Amino acid sequence: MHKKLVLASQSPRRRELVTKLGVAFNVVSPTSDETLDSSLTVEGQIEKISEEKALSVFENYQDCVVLGSDTVVVLNGEVLGKPKNEEDAKDTLMKLSGSKHDVITGVCLVSSECKRVFSVKTEVEFFELTEAEIDAYVATKEPLDKAGSYSIQGFGSVFVKEIVGDFYSVMGLPISRVNQELIHNEW
C-alpha cells in the first residue's frame, strides 16, 4: 500500500484490529449520520453507513486510503443496535439467549483511485442465559456501547455457544477481508 491509511472510527476495537495490518495509520472520527435506511436490505443499510463514515473523513484526507465500518446484530429480522441504557441491554440479551443471530459488519475503503464497499455476515449462537447472568454482565457496563449488547472478545464471550463465520467481523471489523482488499487493489 502506497498511501497512508486513515481509520474513520471512534471504536477502540476497530483501532486494535487495524494494528494487525502492520501499517501505520491515523484515526479520525467520522461526522456522518448513522440512521438506518429501511428501504434497503440490512446489508445495504450497514454498507451505506460504512460508506458515509469513510466519505465524511475522505473529504479532508483525499491523499489517503480511508476505512469506514459499522456493525449491527440482527435477530429474526430485527436490527439490534447499541443499547440505550442498562434495561435495553438486558432486554436485548434476553432476546439473544438460546438463539442464533447474525452479526453484519459493513466496510468501505475509499481513495482517490478506488472505492470498495462490502459486508460480512457471521452467525452467532448463544447459550440459554439466566437473568442473574445477564444482570451480572450488564453490571460490568461492557455491553453498553456494543451492537447487540455484548462483546465477543470480552466477558460476553462466555455466552457464545457457536460462531459460524468471521470472529473479527463480530468484534467490529473483518480484518482478514480488509487486508485482502488492500493487497489486491491499487491503493
mmCIF file of C-alpha atoms in Angstrom:
data_model
loop_
_atom_site.group_PDB
_atom_site.id
_atom_site.type_symbol
_atom_site.label_atom_id
_atom_site.label_comp_id
_atom_site.label_asym_id
_atom_site.label_seq_id
_atom_site.Cartn_x
_atom_site.Cartn_y
_atom_site.Cartn_z
ATOM 1 C CA MET A 1 0.000 0.000 0.000
ATOM 2 C CA HIS A 2 1.472 3.304 -1.107
ATOM 3 C CA LYS A 3 -0.895 5.672 0.670
ATOM 4 C CA LYS A 4 -1.388 6.383 4.349
ATOM 5 C CA LEU A 5 -4.329 4.578 5.952
ATOM 6 C CA VAL A 6 -6.932 6.520 7.938
ATOM 7 C CA LEU A 7 -9.468 4.721 10.136
ATOM 8 C CA ALA A 8 -12.794 6.590 10.199
ATOM 9 C CA SER A 9 -13.968 5.320 13.577
ATOM 10 C CA GLN A 10 -14.196 6.054 17.286
ATOM 11 C CA SER A 11 -14.139 2.347 18.146
ATOM 12 C CA PRO A 12 -11.197 1.137 20.237
ATOM 13 C CA ARG A 13 -11.908 -2.393 18.964
ATOM 14 C CA ARG A 14 -11.514 -1.340 15.327
ATOM 15 C CA ARG A 15 -8.345 0.541 16.202
ATOM 16 C CA GLU A 16 -6.985 -2.620 17.843
ATOM 17 C CA LEU A 17 -7.874 -4.727 14.794
ATOM 18 C CA VAL A 18 -6.318 -2.318 12.284
ATOM 19 C CA THR A 19 -2.993 -2.623 14.141
ATOM 20 C CA LYS A 20 -2.972 -6.262 12.941
ATOM 21 C CA LEU A 21 -2.385 -4.962 9.397
ATOM 22 C CA GLY A 22 1.110 -3.918 10.450
ATOM 23 C CA VAL A 23 0.891 -0.499 8.767
ATOM 24 C CA ALA A 24 0.933 2.974 10.247
ATOM 25 C CA PHE A 25 -2.488 4.622 10.371
ATOM 26 C CA ASN A 26 -4.303 7.630 11.763
ATOM 27 C CA VAL A 27 -7.695 7.640 13.457
ATOM 28 C CA VAL A 28 -10.253 10.333 12.631
ATOM 29 C CA SER A 29 -13.816 10.478 13.968
ATOM 30 C CA PRO A 30 -16.404 10.412 11.182
ATOM 31 C CA THR A 31 -19.131 13.053 11.028
ATOM 32 C CA SER A 32 -21.830 11.072 9.260
ATOM 33 C CA ASP A 33 -25.440 10.257 10.094
ATOM 34 C CA GLU A 34 -25.826 6.659 11.320
ATOM 35 C CA THR A 35 -29.575 6.424 10.711
ATOM 36 C CA LEU A 36 -30.594 3.178 9.024
ATOM 37 C CA ASP A 37 -32.413 3.442 5.675
ATOM 38 C CA SER A 38 -35.307 0.971 5.881
ATOM 39 C CA SER A 39 -35.757 0.974 2.087
ATOM 40 C CA LEU A 40 -32.521 -1.059 1.833
ATOM 41 C CA THR A 41 -31.648 -4.587 2.957
ATOM 42 C CA VAL A 42 -29.830 -4.769 6.290
ATOM 43 C CA GLU A 43 -26.583 -5.418 4.404
ATOM 44 C CA GLY A 44 -27.306 -2.413 2.176
ATOM 45 C CA GLN A 45 -28.055 -0.233 5.201
ATOM 46 C CA ILE A 46 -24.848 -1.135 7.011
ATOM 47 C CA GLU A 47 -22.770 -0.756 3.832
ATOM 48 C CA LYS A 48 -24.297 2.701 3.285
ATOM 49 C CA ILE A 49 -23.455 3.810 6.832
ATOM 50 C CA SER A 50 -19.890 2.496 6.428
ATOM 51 C CA GLU A 51 -19.541 4.359 3.139
ATOM 52 C CA GLU A 52 -20.899 7.585 4.632
ATOM 53 C CA LYS A 53 -18.428 7.311 7.531
ATOM 54 C CA ALA A 54 -15.500 6.792 5.158
ATOM 55 C CA LEU A 55 -16.560 9.589 2.797
ATOM 56 C CA SER A 56 -17.063 12.070 5.662
ATOM 57 C CA VAL A 57 -13.390 11.626 6.578
ATOM 58 C CA PHE A 58 -12.148 11.279 2.984
ATOM 59 C CA GLU A 59 -13.253 14.882 2.291
ATOM 60 C CA ASN A 60 -10.238 16.056 4.324
ATOM 61 C CA TYR A 61 -7.857 13.143 3.599
ATOM 62 C CA GLN A 62 -8.022 12.720 -0.173
ATOM 63 C CA ASP A 63 -4.387 11.654 -0.442
ATOM 64 C CA CYS A 64 -5.068 8.673 1.867
ATOM 65 C CA VAL A 65 -6.987 5.405 1.943
ATOM 66 C CA VAL A 66 -9.903 5.838 4.338
ATOM 67 C CA LEU A 67 -11.518 2.858 6.082
ATOM 68 C CA GLY A 68 -15.064 3.168 7.437
ATOM 69 C CA SER A 69 -17.032 0.402 9.140
ATOM 70 C CA ASP A 70 -20.188 -0.261 11.121
ATOM 71 C CA THR A 71 -21.714 -3.337 12.767
ATOM 72 C CA VAL A 72 -25.253 -4.447 13.609
ATOM 73 C CA VAL A 73 -26.787 -7.521 15.176
ATOM 74 C CA VAL A 74 -29.898 -8.971 13.517
ATOM 75 C CA LEU A 75 -32.284 -11.355 15.280
ATOM 76 C CA ASN A 76 -35.253 -12.675 13.288
ATOM 77 C CA GLY A 77 -35.138 -9.630 11.011
ATOM 78 C CA GLU A 78 -34.910 -7.123 13.879
ATOM 79 C CA VAL A 79 -31.825 -4.906 13.930
ATOM 80 C CA LEU A 80 -30.354 -4.702 17.431
ATOM 81 C CA GLY A 81 -28.003 -1.748 17.679
ATOM 82 C CA LYS A 82 -26.257 -0.359 20.721
ATOM 83 C CA PRO A 83 -28.459 -0.313 23.835
ATOM 84 C CA LYS A 84 -29.939 2.978 25.024
ATOM 85 C CA ASN A 85 -29.405 2.075 28.688
ATOM 86 C CA GLU A 86 -28.956 -0.884 31.050
ATOM 87 C CA GLU A 87 -32.584 -2.033 30.776
ATOM 88 C CA ASP A 88 -32.354 -2.022 26.997
ATOM 89 C CA ALA A 89 -29.143 -4.089 27.221
ATOM 90 C CA LYS A 90 -30.892 -6.621 29.485
ATOM 91 C CA ASP A 91 -33.856 -6.858 27.106
ATOM 92 C CA THR A 92 -31.543 -7.418 24.135
ATOM 93 C CA LEU A 93 -29.574 -10.140 25.923
ATOM 94 C CA MET A 94 -32.820 -11.901 26.910
ATOM 95 C CA LYS A 95 -33.817 -11.900 23.226
ATOM 96 C CA LEU A 96 -30.439 -13.343 22.203
ATOM 97 C CA SER A 97 -30.493 -16.001 24.935
ATOM 98 C CA GLY A 98 -30.636 -19.504 23.475
ATOM 99 C CA SER A 99 -30.900 -18.271 19.907
ATOM 100 C CA LYS A 100 -28.928 -17.762 16.720
ATOM 101 C CA HIS A 101 -28.432 -14.280 15.330
ATOM 102 C CA ASP A 102 -26.453 -12.618 12.566
ATOM 103 C CA VAL A 103 -23.756 -10.023 13.053
ATOM 104 C CA ILE A 104 -23.281 -7.923 9.928
ATOM 105 C CA THR A 105 -20.308 -5.620 9.521
ATOM 106 C CA GLY A 106 -20.162 -3.201 6.622
ATOM 107 C CA VAL A 107 -16.860 -1.877 5.328
ATOM 108 C CA CYS A 108 -15.884 0.897 2.933
ATOM 109 C CA LEU A 109 -12.364 1.529 1.678
ATOM 110 C CA VAL A 110 -12.013 4.701 -0.377
ATOM 111 C CA SER A 111 -9.131 6.539 -2.041
ATOM 112 C CA SER A 112 -8.862 8.935 -4.972
ATOM 113 C CA GLU A 113 -8.428 5.924 -7.305
ATOM 114 C CA CYS A 114 -10.741 3.277 -5.897
ATOM 115 C CA LYS A 115 -13.733 2.564 -3.670
ATOM 116 C CA ARG A 116 -14.712 -0.854 -2.295
ATOM 117 C CA VAL A 117 -17.867 -1.395 -0.243
ATOM 118 C CA PHE A 118 -18.840 -4.791 1.182
ATOM 119 C CA SER A 119 -20.350 -6.516 4.185
ATOM 120 C CA VAL A 120 -19.583 -9.705 6.082
ATOM 121 C CA LYS A 121 -22.267 -11.747 7.838
ATOM 122 C CA THR A 122 -21.422 -14.065 10.741
ATOM 123 C CA GLU A 123 -23.844 -16.325 12.599
ATOM 124 C CA VAL A 124 -23.547 -16.445 16.381
ATOM 125 C CA GLU A 125 -25.467 -18.768 18.702
ATOM 126 C CA PHE A 126 -25.883 -18.034 22.413
ATOM 127 C CA PHE A 127 -26.364 -20.483 25.256
ATOM 128 C CA GLU A 128 -29.511 -20.071 27.350
ATOM 129 C CA LEU A 129 -28.780 -17.243 29.784
ATOM 130 C CA THR A 130 -30.197 -16.792 33.256
ATOM 131 C CA GLU A 131 -31.466 -13.457 34.462
ATOM 132 C CA ALA A 132 -28.677 -13.471 37.077
ATOM 133 C CA GLU A 133 -26.023 -13.945 34.354
ATOM 134 C CA ILE A 134 -27.474 -11.083 32.338
ATOM 135 C CA ASP A 135 -27.710 -8.784 35.376
ATOM 136 C CA ALA A 136 -24.111 -9.531 36.361
ATOM 137 C CA TYR A 137 -22.888 -8.917 32.815
ATOM 138 C CA VAL A 138 -24.761 -5.647 32.405
ATOM 139 C CA ALA A 139 -23.370 -4.513 35.788
ATOM 140 C CA THR A 140 -19.871 -4.655 34.226
ATOM 141 C CA LYS A 141 -21.013 -1.883 31.818
ATOM 142 C CA GLU A 142 -19.263 -3.754 28.990
ATOM 143 C CA PRO A 143 -22.401 -4.216 26.860
ATOM 144 C CA LEU A 144 -23.481 -0.574 26.962
ATOM 145 C CA ASP A 145 -21.588 0.569 23.847
ATOM 146 C CA LYS A 146 -21.814 -2.624 21.778
ATOM 147 C CA ALA A 147 -24.162 -3.602 18.967
ATOM 148 C CA GLY A 148 -26.324 -6.409 20.326
ATOM 149 C CA SER A 149 -25.272 -5.548 23.899
ATOM 150 C CA TYR A 150 -22.307 -7.920 24.069
ATOM 151 C CA SER A 151 -18.587 -8.076 23.452
ATOM 152 C CA ILE A 152 -17.491 -11.361 21.889
ATOM 153 C CA GLN A 153 -13.874 -10.713 22.889
ATOM 154 C CA GLY A 154 -14.772 -9.644 26.432
ATOM 155 C CA PHE A 155 -16.884 -11.056 29.252
ATOM 156 C CA GLY A 156 -19.666 -11.710 26.721
ATOM 157 C CA SER A 157 -17.551 -14.455 25.169
ATOM 158 C CA VAL A 158 -18.873 -16.960 27.732
ATOM 159 C CA PHE A 159 -22.384 -16.623 26.263
ATOM 160 C CA VAL A 160 -21.303 -17.836 22.813
ATOM 161 C CA LYS A 161 -22.150 -21.454 22.055
ATOM 162 C CA GLU A 162 -21.074 -21.382 18.411
ATOM 163 C CA ILE A 163 -19.856 -18.983 15.743
ATOM 164 C CA VAL A 164 -20.005 -19.587 12.004
ATOM 165 C CA GLY A 165 -18.015 -17.020 10.071
ATOM 166 C CA ASP A 166 -15.531 -14.288 10.867
ATOM 167 C CA PHE A 167 -14.799 -13.751 14.577
ATOM 168 C CA TYR A 168 -13.149 -10.391 13.905
ATOM 169 C CA SER A 169 -16.201 -9.190 11.998
ATOM 170 C CA VAL A 170 -18.233 -9.767 15.173
ATOM 171 C CA MET A 171 -15.635 -7.663 17.020
ATOM 172 C CA GLY A 172 -16.300 -4.880 14.524
ATOM 173 C CA LEU A 173 -14.008 -5.326 11.508
ATOM 174 C CA PRO A 174 -13.357 -8.334 9.232
ATOM 175 C CA ILE A 175 -9.641 -7.599 9.224
ATOM 176 C CA SER A 176 -8.612 -10.535 7.002
ATOM 177 C CA ARG A 177 -11.008 -9.388 4.267
ATOM 178 C CA VAL A 178 -9.824 -5.783 4.680
ATOM 179 C CA ASN A 179 -6.237 -6.982 4.311
ATOM 180 C CA GLN A 180 -7.123 -8.878 1.113
ATOM 181 C CA GLU A 181 -8.852 -5.807 -0.335
ATOM 182 C CA LEU A 182 -5.797 -3.668 0.421
ATOM 183 C CA ILE A 183 -3.427 -6.223 -1.129
ATOM 184 C CA HIS A 184 -5.447 -6.893 -4.289
ATOM 185 C CA ASN A 185 -6.480 -3.341 -5.209
ATOM 186 C CA GLU A 186 -4.382 -0.344 -6.208
ATOM 187 C CA TRP A 187 -4.266 1.845 -3.142
#
